[in-house]
PDB file of C-alpha atoms and ligand atoms in Angstrom:
ATOM      1  CA  MET G  18     -32.305  73.823   2.016  1.00  0.00           C
ATOM      2  CA  THR G  19     -30.845  70.370   2.134  1.00  0.00           C
ATOM      3  CA  LYS G  20     -30.344  68.389  -1.032  1.00  0.00           C
ATOM      4  CA  ILE G  21     -29.901  64.740  -0.970  1.00  0.00           C
ATOM      5  CA  ILE G  22     -28.792  62.559  -3.851  1.00  0.00           C
ATOM      6  CA  ILE G  23     -29.305  58.803  -3.879  1.00  0.00           C
ATOM      7  CA  LEU G  24     -25.990  57.749  -5.632  1.00  0.00           C
ATOM      8  CA  GLY G  25     -26.756  54.143  -5.638  1.00  0.00           C
ATOM      9  CA  SER G  26     -30.115  52.352  -4.856  1.00  0.00           C
ATOM     10  CA  GLY G  27     -29.050  48.769  -5.237  1.00  0.00           C
ATOM     11  CA  ALA G  28     -28.231  45.917  -2.883  1.00  0.00           C
ATOM     12  CA  ALA G  29     -24.699  44.309  -2.869  1.00  0.00           C
ATOM     13  CA  PRO G  30     -24.960  42.516  -6.320  1.00  0.00           C
ATOM     14  CA  GLY G  31     -26.360  45.587  -8.005  1.00  0.00           C
ATOM     15  CA  VAL G  32     -29.077  45.386 -10.770  1.00  0.00           C
ATOM     16  CA  PRO G  33     -28.808  43.658 -13.181  1.00  0.00           C
ATOM     17  CA  SER G  34     -26.757  41.219 -11.208  1.00  0.00           C
ATOM     18  CA  LEU G  35     -24.408  38.579 -12.341  1.00  0.00           C
ATOM     19  CA  SER G  36     -26.353  35.620 -10.828  1.00  0.00           C
ATOM     20  CA  ASN G  37     -29.926  36.804 -11.236  1.00  0.00           C
ATOM     21  CA  GLY G  38     -29.788  39.245 -14.145  1.00  0.00           C
ATOM     22  CA  TRP G  39     -32.934  41.586 -14.085  1.00  0.00           C
ATOM     23  CA  GLY G  40     -34.651  39.023 -11.840  1.00  0.00           C
ATOM     24  CA  ASN G  41     -38.105  40.393 -11.243  1.00  0.00           C
ATOM     25  CA  CYS G  42     -37.170  43.872 -12.485  1.00  0.00           C
ATOM     26  CA  ASN G  43     -38.590  45.209 -15.754  1.00  0.00           C
ATOM     27  CA  PRO G  44     -35.409  45.798 -17.795  1.00  0.00           C
ATOM     28  CA  ASN G  45     -37.174  48.512 -19.809  1.00  0.00           C
ATOM     29  CA  ASN G  46     -37.676  50.744 -16.737  1.00  0.00           C
ATOM     30  CA  PRO G  47     -34.401  52.790 -16.303  1.00  0.00           C
ATOM     31  CA  TYR G  48     -35.126  53.160 -12.615  1.00  0.00           C
ATOM     32  CA  ASN G  49     -34.342  49.510 -12.164  1.00  0.00           C
ATOM     33  CA  ARG G  50     -30.745  49.779 -13.202  1.00  0.00           C
ATOM     34  CA  ARG G  51     -29.065  50.071  -9.772  1.00  0.00           C
ATOM     35  CA  ARG G  52     -25.508  50.734  -8.559  1.00  0.00           C
ATOM     36  CA  ARG G  53     -24.511  49.867  -4.912  1.00  0.00           C
ATOM     37  CA  THR G  54     -25.501  52.021  -2.136  1.00  0.00           C
ATOM     38  CA  GLY G  55     -24.344  55.533  -1.348  1.00  0.00           C
ATOM     39  CA  THR G  56     -26.028  58.755  -0.329  1.00  0.00           C
ATOM     40  CA  TYR G  57     -24.750  62.278  -0.648  1.00  0.00           C
ATOM     41  CA  TYR G  58     -26.078  64.914   1.817  1.00  0.00           C
ATOM     42  CA  ASP G  59     -25.676  68.584   0.776  1.00  0.00           C
ATOM     43  CA  PHE G  60     -26.408  70.513   3.926  1.00  0.00           C
ATOM     44  CA  ALA G  61     -25.841  74.285   4.099  1.00  0.00           C
ATOM     45  CA  SER G  62     -22.759  73.911   6.281  1.00  0.00           C
ATOM     46  CA  ALA G  63     -21.373  70.568   5.225  1.00  0.00           C
ATOM     47  CA  LYS G  64     -21.252  68.017   2.375  1.00  0.00           C
ATOM     48  CA  ILE G  65     -21.524  64.559   3.720  1.00  0.00           C
ATOM     49  CA  LEU G  66     -21.276  61.129   2.001  1.00  0.00           C
ATOM     50  CA  VAL G  67     -22.821  57.993   3.665  1.00  0.00           C
ATOM     51  CA  ASP G  68     -20.824  54.911   2.567  1.00  0.00           C
ATOM     52  CA  THR G  69     -18.345  54.415  -0.295  1.00  0.00           C
ATOM     53  CA  SER G  70     -19.597  51.660  -2.783  1.00  0.00           C
ATOM     54  CA  PRO G  71     -17.469  50.026  -5.334  1.00  0.00           C
ATOM     55  CA  ASP G  72     -19.428  52.188  -7.744  1.00  0.00           C
ATOM     56  CA  LEU G  73     -18.210  55.402  -6.127  1.00  0.00           C
ATOM     57  CA  ARG G  74     -15.995  56.691  -8.997  1.00  0.00           C
ATOM     58  CA  LEU G  75     -18.849  56.704 -11.500  1.00  0.00           C
ATOM     59  CA  GLN G  76     -21.301  57.992  -8.827  1.00  0.00           C
ATOM     60  CA  LEU G  77     -19.055  61.006  -8.127  1.00  0.00           C
ATOM     61  CA  LEU G  78     -18.474  61.612 -11.844  1.00  0.00           C
ATOM     62  CA  ASP G  79     -22.164  61.532 -12.734  1.00  0.00           C
ATOM     63  CA  ASN G  80     -23.148  63.907 -10.081  1.00  0.00           C
ATOM     64  CA  ASN G  81     -20.196  66.207 -10.394  1.00  0.00           C
ATOM     65  CA  ILE G  82     -19.192  65.754  -6.713  1.00  0.00           C
ATOM     66  CA  ARG G  83     -15.562  66.919  -6.181  1.00  0.00           C
ATOM     67  CA  TYR G  84     -15.631  67.954  -2.504  1.00  0.00           C
ATOM     68  CA  LEU G  85     -16.669  66.282   0.751  1.00  0.00           C
ATOM     69  CA  ASP G  86     -16.504  67.567   4.371  1.00  0.00           C
ATOM     70  CA  ALA G  87     -16.899  63.999   5.779  1.00  0.00           C
ATOM     71  CA  VAL G  88     -17.657  60.408   5.087  1.00  0.00           C
ATOM     72  CA  LEU G  89     -19.869  58.321   7.437  1.00  0.00           C
ATOM     73  CA  TYR G  90     -19.689  54.600   7.434  1.00  0.00           C
ATOM     74  CA  THR G  91     -22.675  52.408   8.400  1.00  0.00           C
ATOM     75  CA  HIS G  92     -20.863  48.977   8.260  1.00  0.00           C
ATOM     76  CA  ALA G  93     -17.904  47.281   6.752  1.00  0.00           C
ATOM     77  CA  HIS G  94     -19.533  45.135   3.978  1.00  0.00           C
ATOM     78  CA  ALA G  95     -17.986  45.454   0.523  1.00  0.00           C
ATOM     79  CA  ASP G  96     -20.939  47.157  -1.010  1.00  0.00           C
ATOM     80  CA  HIS G  97     -20.790  49.928   1.547  1.00  0.00           C
ATOM     81  CA  LEU G  98     -17.014  50.221   1.833  1.00  0.00           C
ATOM     82  CA  HIS G  99     -14.889  49.085  -0.910  1.00  0.00           C
ATOM     83  CA  GLY G 100     -14.900  52.241  -2.993  1.00  0.00           C
ATOM     84  CA  ILE G 101     -12.952  53.874  -0.156  1.00  0.00           C
ATOM     85  CA  ASP G 102      -9.874  54.245  -2.397  1.00  0.00           C
ATOM     86  CA  TYR G 103     -11.638  56.814  -4.586  1.00  0.00           C
ATOM     87  CA  LEU G 104     -11.667  59.217  -1.603  1.00  0.00           C
ATOM     88  CA  ARG G 105      -8.017  59.643  -2.404  1.00  0.00           C
ATOM     89  CA  GLU G 106      -9.219  61.709  -5.497  1.00  0.00           C
ATOM     90  CA  ILE G 107     -11.122  63.921  -3.081  1.00  0.00           C
ATOM     91  CA  ASN G 108      -7.825  64.487  -1.196  1.00  0.00           C
ATOM     92  CA  ARG G 109      -6.013  65.260  -4.509  1.00  0.00           C
ATOM     93  CA  ILE G 110      -8.554  67.641  -5.795  1.00  0.00           C
ATOM     94  CA  ASN G 111      -8.891  69.669  -2.630  1.00  0.00           C
ATOM     95  CA  LYS G 112      -5.339  69.262  -1.430  1.00  0.00           C
ATOM     96  CA  CYS G 113      -6.424  68.481   2.096  1.00  0.00           C
ATOM     97  CA  ASN G 114      -7.233  65.593   4.344  1.00  0.00           C
ATOM     98  CA  LEU G 115     -10.631  64.023   4.659  1.00  0.00           C
ATOM     99  CA  ASP G 116     -12.329  62.856   7.849  1.00  0.00           C
ATOM    100  CA  PHE G 117     -14.316  59.754   8.022  1.00  0.00           C
ATOM    101  CA  TYR G 118     -16.493  58.539  10.868  1.00  0.00           C
ATOM    102  CA  ALA G 119     -17.211  55.001  11.998  1.00  0.00           C
ATOM    103  CA  THR G 120     -18.107  53.063  15.222  1.00  0.00           C
ATOM    104  CA  ALA G 121     -15.410  51.002  16.851  1.00  0.00           C
ATOM    105  CA  LYS G 122     -16.180  47.745  15.124  1.00  0.00           C
ATOM    106  CA  VAL G 123     -16.468  49.136  11.841  1.00  0.00           C
ATOM    107  CA  LEU G 124     -13.380  51.217  12.216  1.00  0.00           C
ATOM    108  CA  LYS G 125     -11.369  48.162  13.150  1.00  0.00           C
ATOM    109  CA  THR G 126     -12.228  46.401   9.920  1.00  0.00           C
ATOM    110  CA  ILE G 127     -11.566  49.514   7.896  1.00  0.00           C
ATOM    111  CA  LYS G 128      -8.160  49.879   9.470  1.00  0.00           C
ATOM    112  CA  ASN G 129      -7.365  46.087   8.875  1.00  0.00           C
ATOM    113  CA  MET G 130      -8.324  46.205   5.250  1.00  0.00           C
ATOM    114  CA  PHE G 131      -7.477  49.819   4.223  1.00  0.00           C
ATOM    115  CA  GLY G 132      -4.986  50.951   6.789  1.00  0.00           C
ATOM    116  CA  TYR G 133      -2.676  52.210   3.998  1.00  0.00           C
ATOM    117  CA  LEU G 134      -5.205  54.987   3.317  1.00  0.00           C
ATOM    118  CA  ILE G 135      -5.464  56.259   6.907  1.00  0.00           C
ATOM    119  CA  THR G 136      -3.295  58.871   8.634  1.00  0.00           C
ATOM    120  CA  SER G 137      -3.469  61.085  11.638  1.00  0.00           C
ATOM    121  CA  PRO G 138      -4.125  64.924  11.350  1.00  0.00           C
ATOM    122  CA  LYS G 139      -0.680  65.523  12.797  1.00  0.00           C
ATOM    123  CA  LYS G 140       1.024  63.470  10.049  1.00  0.00           C
ATOM    124  CA  VAL G 141      -0.895  65.019   7.124  1.00  0.00           C
ATOM    125  CA  LYS G 142       1.657  66.794   4.876  1.00  0.00           C
ATOM    126  CA  ASP G 143       1.599  66.030   1.166  1.00  0.00           C
ATOM    127  CA  VAL G 144      -1.983  64.855   0.511  1.00  0.00           C
ATOM    128  CA  VAL G 145      -1.317  64.351  -3.128  1.00  0.00           C
ATOM    129  CA  SER G 146       1.414  61.831  -2.687  1.00  0.00           C
ATOM    130  CA  TYR G 147       0.329  60.185   0.567  1.00  0.00           C
ATOM    131  CA  PRO G 148      -3.031  58.764   1.694  1.00  0.00           C
ATOM    132  CA  SER G 149      -4.813  61.396   3.864  1.00  0.00           C
ATOM    133  CA  LEU G 150      -7.990  59.909   5.292  1.00  0.00           C
ATOM    134  CA  VAL G 151      -8.440  60.741   9.030  1.00  0.00           C
ATOM    135  CA  ALA G 152     -10.369  58.161  11.162  1.00  0.00           C
ATOM    136  CA  ASN G 153     -12.910  59.457  13.763  1.00  0.00           C
ATOM    137  CA  LYS G 154     -14.364  56.924  16.162  1.00  0.00           C
ATOM    138  CA  ILE G 155     -18.008  57.499  17.134  1.00  0.00           C
ATOM    139  CA  LYS G 156     -20.467  55.829  19.517  1.00  0.00           C
ATOM    140  CA  CYS G 157     -24.037  54.905  19.004  1.00  0.00           C
ATOM    141  CA  GLY G 158     -26.313  57.519  20.773  1.00  0.00           C
ATOM    142  CA  LYS G 159     -23.486  60.075  21.049  1.00  0.00           C
ATOM    143  CA  GLU G 160     -23.950  63.261  19.092  1.00  0.00           C
ATOM    144  CA  PHE G 161     -21.128  64.798  16.998  1.00  0.00           C
ATOM    145  CA  LEU G 162     -20.935  67.714  14.596  1.00  0.00           C
ATOM    146  CA  VAL G 163     -19.734  68.181  10.943  1.00  0.00           C
ATOM    147  CA  GLY G 164     -20.049  71.854  10.221  1.00  0.00           C
ATOM    148  CA  ASP G 165     -23.321  72.772  11.966  1.00  0.00           C
ATOM    149  CA  VAL G 166     -24.910  69.353  11.218  1.00  0.00           C
ATOM    150  CA  LYS G 167     -25.796  67.512  14.358  1.00  0.00           C
ATOM    151  CA  ILE G 168     -25.248  63.794  13.780  1.00  0.00           C
ATOM    152  CA  VAL G 169     -26.362  60.851  16.118  1.00  0.00           C
ATOM    153  CA  PRO G 170     -25.193  57.260  15.217  1.00  0.00           C
ATOM    154  CA  LEU G 171     -28.111  54.843  15.709  1.00  0.00           C
ATOM    155  CA  LYS G 172     -27.759  51.310  16.803  1.00  0.00           C
ATOM    156  CA  LEU G 173     -29.393  48.691  14.564  1.00  0.00           C
ATOM    157  CA  ASP G 174     -29.714  44.954  15.094  1.00  0.00           C
ATOM    158  CA  GLY G 175     -29.843  41.636  13.259  1.00  0.00           C
ATOM    159  CA  HIS G 176     -27.564  42.170  10.224  1.00  0.00           C
ATOM    160  CA  ASN G 177     -24.742  39.684   9.872  1.00  0.00           C
ATOM    161  CA  THR G 178     -22.140  42.274  10.802  1.00  0.00           C
ATOM    162  CA  PHE G 179     -22.361  45.318  13.051  1.00  0.00           C
ATOM    163  CA  SER G 180     -24.415  48.068  11.218  1.00  0.00           C
ATOM    164  CA  ASN G 181     -25.575  51.532  12.433  1.00  0.00           C
ATOM    165  CA  GLY G 182     -27.807  54.327  11.021  1.00  0.00           C
ATOM    166  CA  TYR G 183     -27.512  58.062  11.563  1.00  0.00           C
ATOM    167  CA  MET G 184     -30.026  60.749  12.617  1.00  0.00           C
ATOM    168  CA  PHE G 185     -29.263  64.287  11.248  1.00  0.00           C
ATOM    169  CA  ASN G 186     -30.365  67.587  12.969  1.00  0.00           C
ATOM    170  CA  ASP G 187     -32.669  66.004  15.598  1.00  0.00           C
ATOM    171  CA  GLY G 188     -34.644  64.070  13.146  1.00  0.00           C
ATOM    172  CA  GLU G 189     -34.625  66.237   9.997  1.00  0.00           C
ATOM    173  CA  ILE G 190     -33.290  63.115   8.406  1.00  0.00           C
ATOM    174  CA  VAL G 191     -32.844  59.591   9.450  1.00  0.00           C
ATOM    175  CA  HIS G 192     -30.688  57.226   7.419  1.00  0.00           C
ATOM    176  CA  LEU G 193     -30.834  53.530   8.149  1.00  0.00           C
ATOM    177  CA  ALA G 194     -28.566  50.869   6.816  1.00  0.00           C
ATOM    178  CA  ASP G 195     -28.865  47.070   6.616  1.00  0.00           C
ATOM    179  CA  PHE G 196     -30.856  45.738   9.645  1.00  0.00           C
ATOM    180  CA  LYS G 197     -33.298  43.038  10.781  1.00  0.00           C
ATOM    181  CA  ARG G 198     -34.489  44.879  13.868  1.00  0.00           C
ATOM    182  CA  ILE G 199     -34.480  48.427  15.246  1.00  0.00           C
ATOM    183  CA  PRO G 200     -33.494  48.054  18.872  1.00  0.00           C
ATOM    184  CA  ASP G 201     -35.739  49.656  21.603  1.00  0.00           C
ATOM    185  CA  SER G 202     -33.075  52.226  22.437  1.00  0.00           C
ATOM    186  CA  THR G 203     -33.167  53.579  18.865  1.00  0.00           C
ATOM    187  CA  LEU G 204     -36.897  53.307  18.568  1.00  0.00           C
ATOM    188  CA  LYS G 205     -37.489  55.267  21.795  1.00  0.00           C
ATOM    189  CA  LEU G 206     -35.135  58.086  20.582  1.00  0.00           C
ATOM    190  CA  LEU G 207     -36.774  58.306  17.098  1.00  0.00           C
ATOM    191  CA  GLN G 208     -40.350  58.093  18.472  1.00  0.00           C
ATOM    192  CA  LYS G 209     -39.760  61.367  20.148  1.00  0.00           C
ATOM    193  CA  LYS G 210     -38.636  63.142  16.931  1.00  0.00           C
ATOM    194  CA  HIS G 211     -40.436  64.651  14.040  1.00  0.00           C
ATOM    195  CA  ILE G 212     -38.804  62.878  11.082  1.00  0.00           C
ATOM    196  CA  ASN G 213     -38.989  64.708   7.727  1.00  0.00           C
ATOM    197  CA  LEU G 214     -37.156  62.153   5.681  1.00  0.00           C
ATOM    198  CA  MET G 215     -36.208  58.593   6.499  1.00  0.00           C
ATOM    199  CA  ILE G 216     -34.012  56.463   4.156  1.00  0.00           C
ATOM    200  CA  MET G 217     -34.619  52.738   4.618  1.00  0.00           C
ATOM    201  CA  PRO G 218     -32.966  49.647   3.217  1.00  0.00           C
ATOM    202  CA  LEU G 219     -35.388  47.087   1.627  1.00  0.00           C
ATOM    203  CA  THR G 220     -33.142  44.548  -0.169  1.00  0.00           C
ATOM    204  CA  LEU G 221     -35.743  41.813  -0.756  1.00  0.00           C
ATOM    205  CA  PRO G 222     -39.649  42.216  -0.635  1.00  0.00           C
ATOM    206  CA  GLU G 223     -39.952  39.152   1.533  1.00  0.00           C
ATOM    207  CA  GLY G 224     -36.917  40.040   3.652  1.00  0.00           C
ATOM    208  CA  SER G 225     -34.325  37.468   4.845  1.00  0.00           C
ATOM    209  CA  ILE G 226     -32.697  36.263   8.051  1.00  0.00           C
ATOM    210  CA  TYR G 227     -30.455  39.381   7.966  1.00  0.00           C
ATOM    211  CA  HIS G 228     -32.721  41.987   6.253  1.00  0.00           C
ATOM    212  CA  VAL G 229     -36.061  43.437   6.863  1.00  0.00           C
ATOM    213  CA  GLY G 230     -38.755  42.722   4.271  1.00  0.00           C
ATOM    214  CA  LEU G 231     -41.497  45.098   3.095  1.00  0.00           C
ATOM    215  CA  ASN G 232     -43.955  44.212   5.759  1.00  0.00           C
ATOM    216  CA  GLU G 233     -41.508  44.914   8.495  1.00  0.00           C
ATOM    217  CA  VAL G 234     -40.416  48.193   6.757  1.00  0.00           C
ATOM    218  CA  LEU G 235     -44.090  49.188   6.586  1.00  0.00           C
ATOM    219  CA  GLU G 236     -44.629  48.402  10.313  1.00  0.00           C
ATOM    220  CA  TYR G 237     -41.625  50.545  11.356  1.00  0.00           C
ATOM    221  CA  ILE G 238     -42.983  53.290   9.199  1.00  0.00           C
ATOM    222  CA  ARG G 239     -46.297  52.967  11.012  1.00  0.00           C
ATOM    223  CA  ILE G 240     -44.475  53.321  14.362  1.00  0.00           C
ATOM    224  CA  LEU G 241     -42.193  56.132  13.545  1.00  0.00           C
ATOM    225  CA  GLN G 242     -44.467  58.179  11.291  1.00  0.00           C
ATOM    226  CA  PRO G 243     -41.991  59.875   9.128  1.00  0.00           C
ATOM    227  CA  GLN G 244     -43.248  62.486   6.754  1.00  0.00           C
ATOM    228  CA  LYS G 245     -41.404  60.889   3.741  1.00  0.00           C
ATOM    229  CA  VAL G 246     -39.616  57.696   3.300  1.00  0.00           C
ATOM    230  CA  VAL G 247     -37.207  56.608   0.466  1.00  0.00           C
ATOM    231  CA  LEU G 248     -36.523  52.894   0.097  1.00  0.00           C
ATOM    232  CA  ASN G 249     -33.042  52.016  -1.204  1.00  0.00           C
ATOM    233  CA  HIS G 250     -30.613  49.048  -1.205  1.00  0.00           C
ATOM    234  CA  MET G 251     -32.976  46.989  -3.478  1.00  0.00           C
ATOM    235  CA  ALA G 252     -32.044  43.729  -5.220  1.00  0.00           C
ATOM    236  CA  SER G 253     -33.207  42.375  -8.467  1.00  0.00           C
ATOM    237  CA  GLU G 254     -36.263  40.954  -6.729  1.00  0.00           C
ATOM    238  CA  CYS G 255     -37.586  44.518  -6.247  1.00  0.00           C
ATOM    239  CA  ASP G 256     -39.219  45.941  -9.318  1.00  0.00           C
ATOM    240  CA  PHE G 257     -39.589  49.707  -9.097  1.00  0.00           C
ATOM    241  CA  ASP G 258     -43.169  50.009 -10.170  1.00  0.00           C
ATOM    242  CA  GLU G 259     -44.280  46.908  -8.081  1.00  0.00           C
ATOM    243  CA  ILE G 260     -42.709  48.368  -4.947  1.00  0.00           C
ATOM    244  CA  ASN G 261     -44.271  51.664  -5.658  1.00  0.00           C
ATOM    245  CA  ALA G 262     -47.671  50.102  -5.954  1.00  0.00           C
ATOM    246  CA  LEU G 263     -47.447  48.180  -2.698  1.00  0.00           C
ATOM    247  CA  THR G 264     -46.298  51.321  -0.611  1.00  0.00           C
ATOM    248  CA  PRO G 265     -48.263  54.318   0.786  1.00  0.00           C
ATOM    249  CA  ASP G 266     -48.210  57.730  -0.995  1.00  0.00           C
ATOM    250  CA  ASN G 267     -45.427  58.995   1.280  1.00  0.00           C
ATOM    251  CA  VAL G 268     -43.064  56.083   0.681  1.00  0.00           C
ATOM    252  CA  PHE G 269     -40.992  56.096  -2.509  1.00  0.00           C
ATOM    253  CA  PRO G 270     -38.569  53.429  -3.990  1.00  0.00           C
ATOM    254  CA  ALA G 271     -35.289  55.135  -4.753  1.00  0.00           C
ATOM    255  CA  TYR G 272     -33.510  55.120  -8.130  1.00  0.00           C
ATOM    256  CA  ASP G 273     -29.958  56.002  -8.989  1.00  0.00           C
ATOM    257  CA  ASN G 274     -29.295  59.792  -9.036  1.00  0.00           C
ATOM    258  CA  MET G 275     -32.628  60.495  -7.359  1.00  0.00           C
ATOM    259  CA  ILE G 276     -32.599  64.126  -5.878  1.00  0.00           C
ATOM    260  CA  ILE G 277     -34.597  64.962  -2.810  1.00  0.00           C
ATOM    261  CA  GLU G 278     -34.873  68.527  -1.557  1.00  0.00           C
ATOM    262  CA  LEU G 279     -35.990  69.388   2.083  1.00  0.00           C
TER     263      LEU G 279
HETATM  264 ZN1   ZN C 262     -25.494  46.255   2.104  1.00  0.00          ZN
END
């Protein structure tokens, strides 16, 4: 069995946000209170975190997560990256280094901004006193393994920085991060798969120049026919009940600490 926890279901500002408050969200519905994005995958052979939001400390505390085999990055925007420093705690608890994976462009930004956290496996000695994150460069379309979990980075297009998704175990799970278009190469690959669960970002119901809106999301769902879809990365314009009412029965808006079992 694979267990997935949505650590954060919100877009970059969180909900409520400083500029828009609760926006269109019903403040009485606890599902509308959203931290920034992060997803924890508990596979039989590996525990994997996708993205490290600025809310990571509370997310790991709330879900009692103290161990990770790997961290995967989708892109280098603050809401997906700036909690990276809390991974030091995972080093300290487990007294070992921790591998993270990112494509070349994302890795370059991470190294520029957070180079002090990164070491090479050969230099790892005292993980309590010294930063001990180990960088692994990955390529879209090229499979790699964490434990027995097969992972393929997926090219995405149209966000205002390079962004990629991930396919786990030949389509058991597809995790997409911020995008405006799914390029043909990725669509062709995914159309051949039987997708059990797809995690998709929504951000705004009507979309924006850098993000898909609900109509585009539903069109991609029609093309790819996943069994179950969870929508995350929602801003204060996305009320939980409203999005739920606008989506088919197999599409669920995410909420913080939502657990999905496959
Ligand atoms: Zn984002």
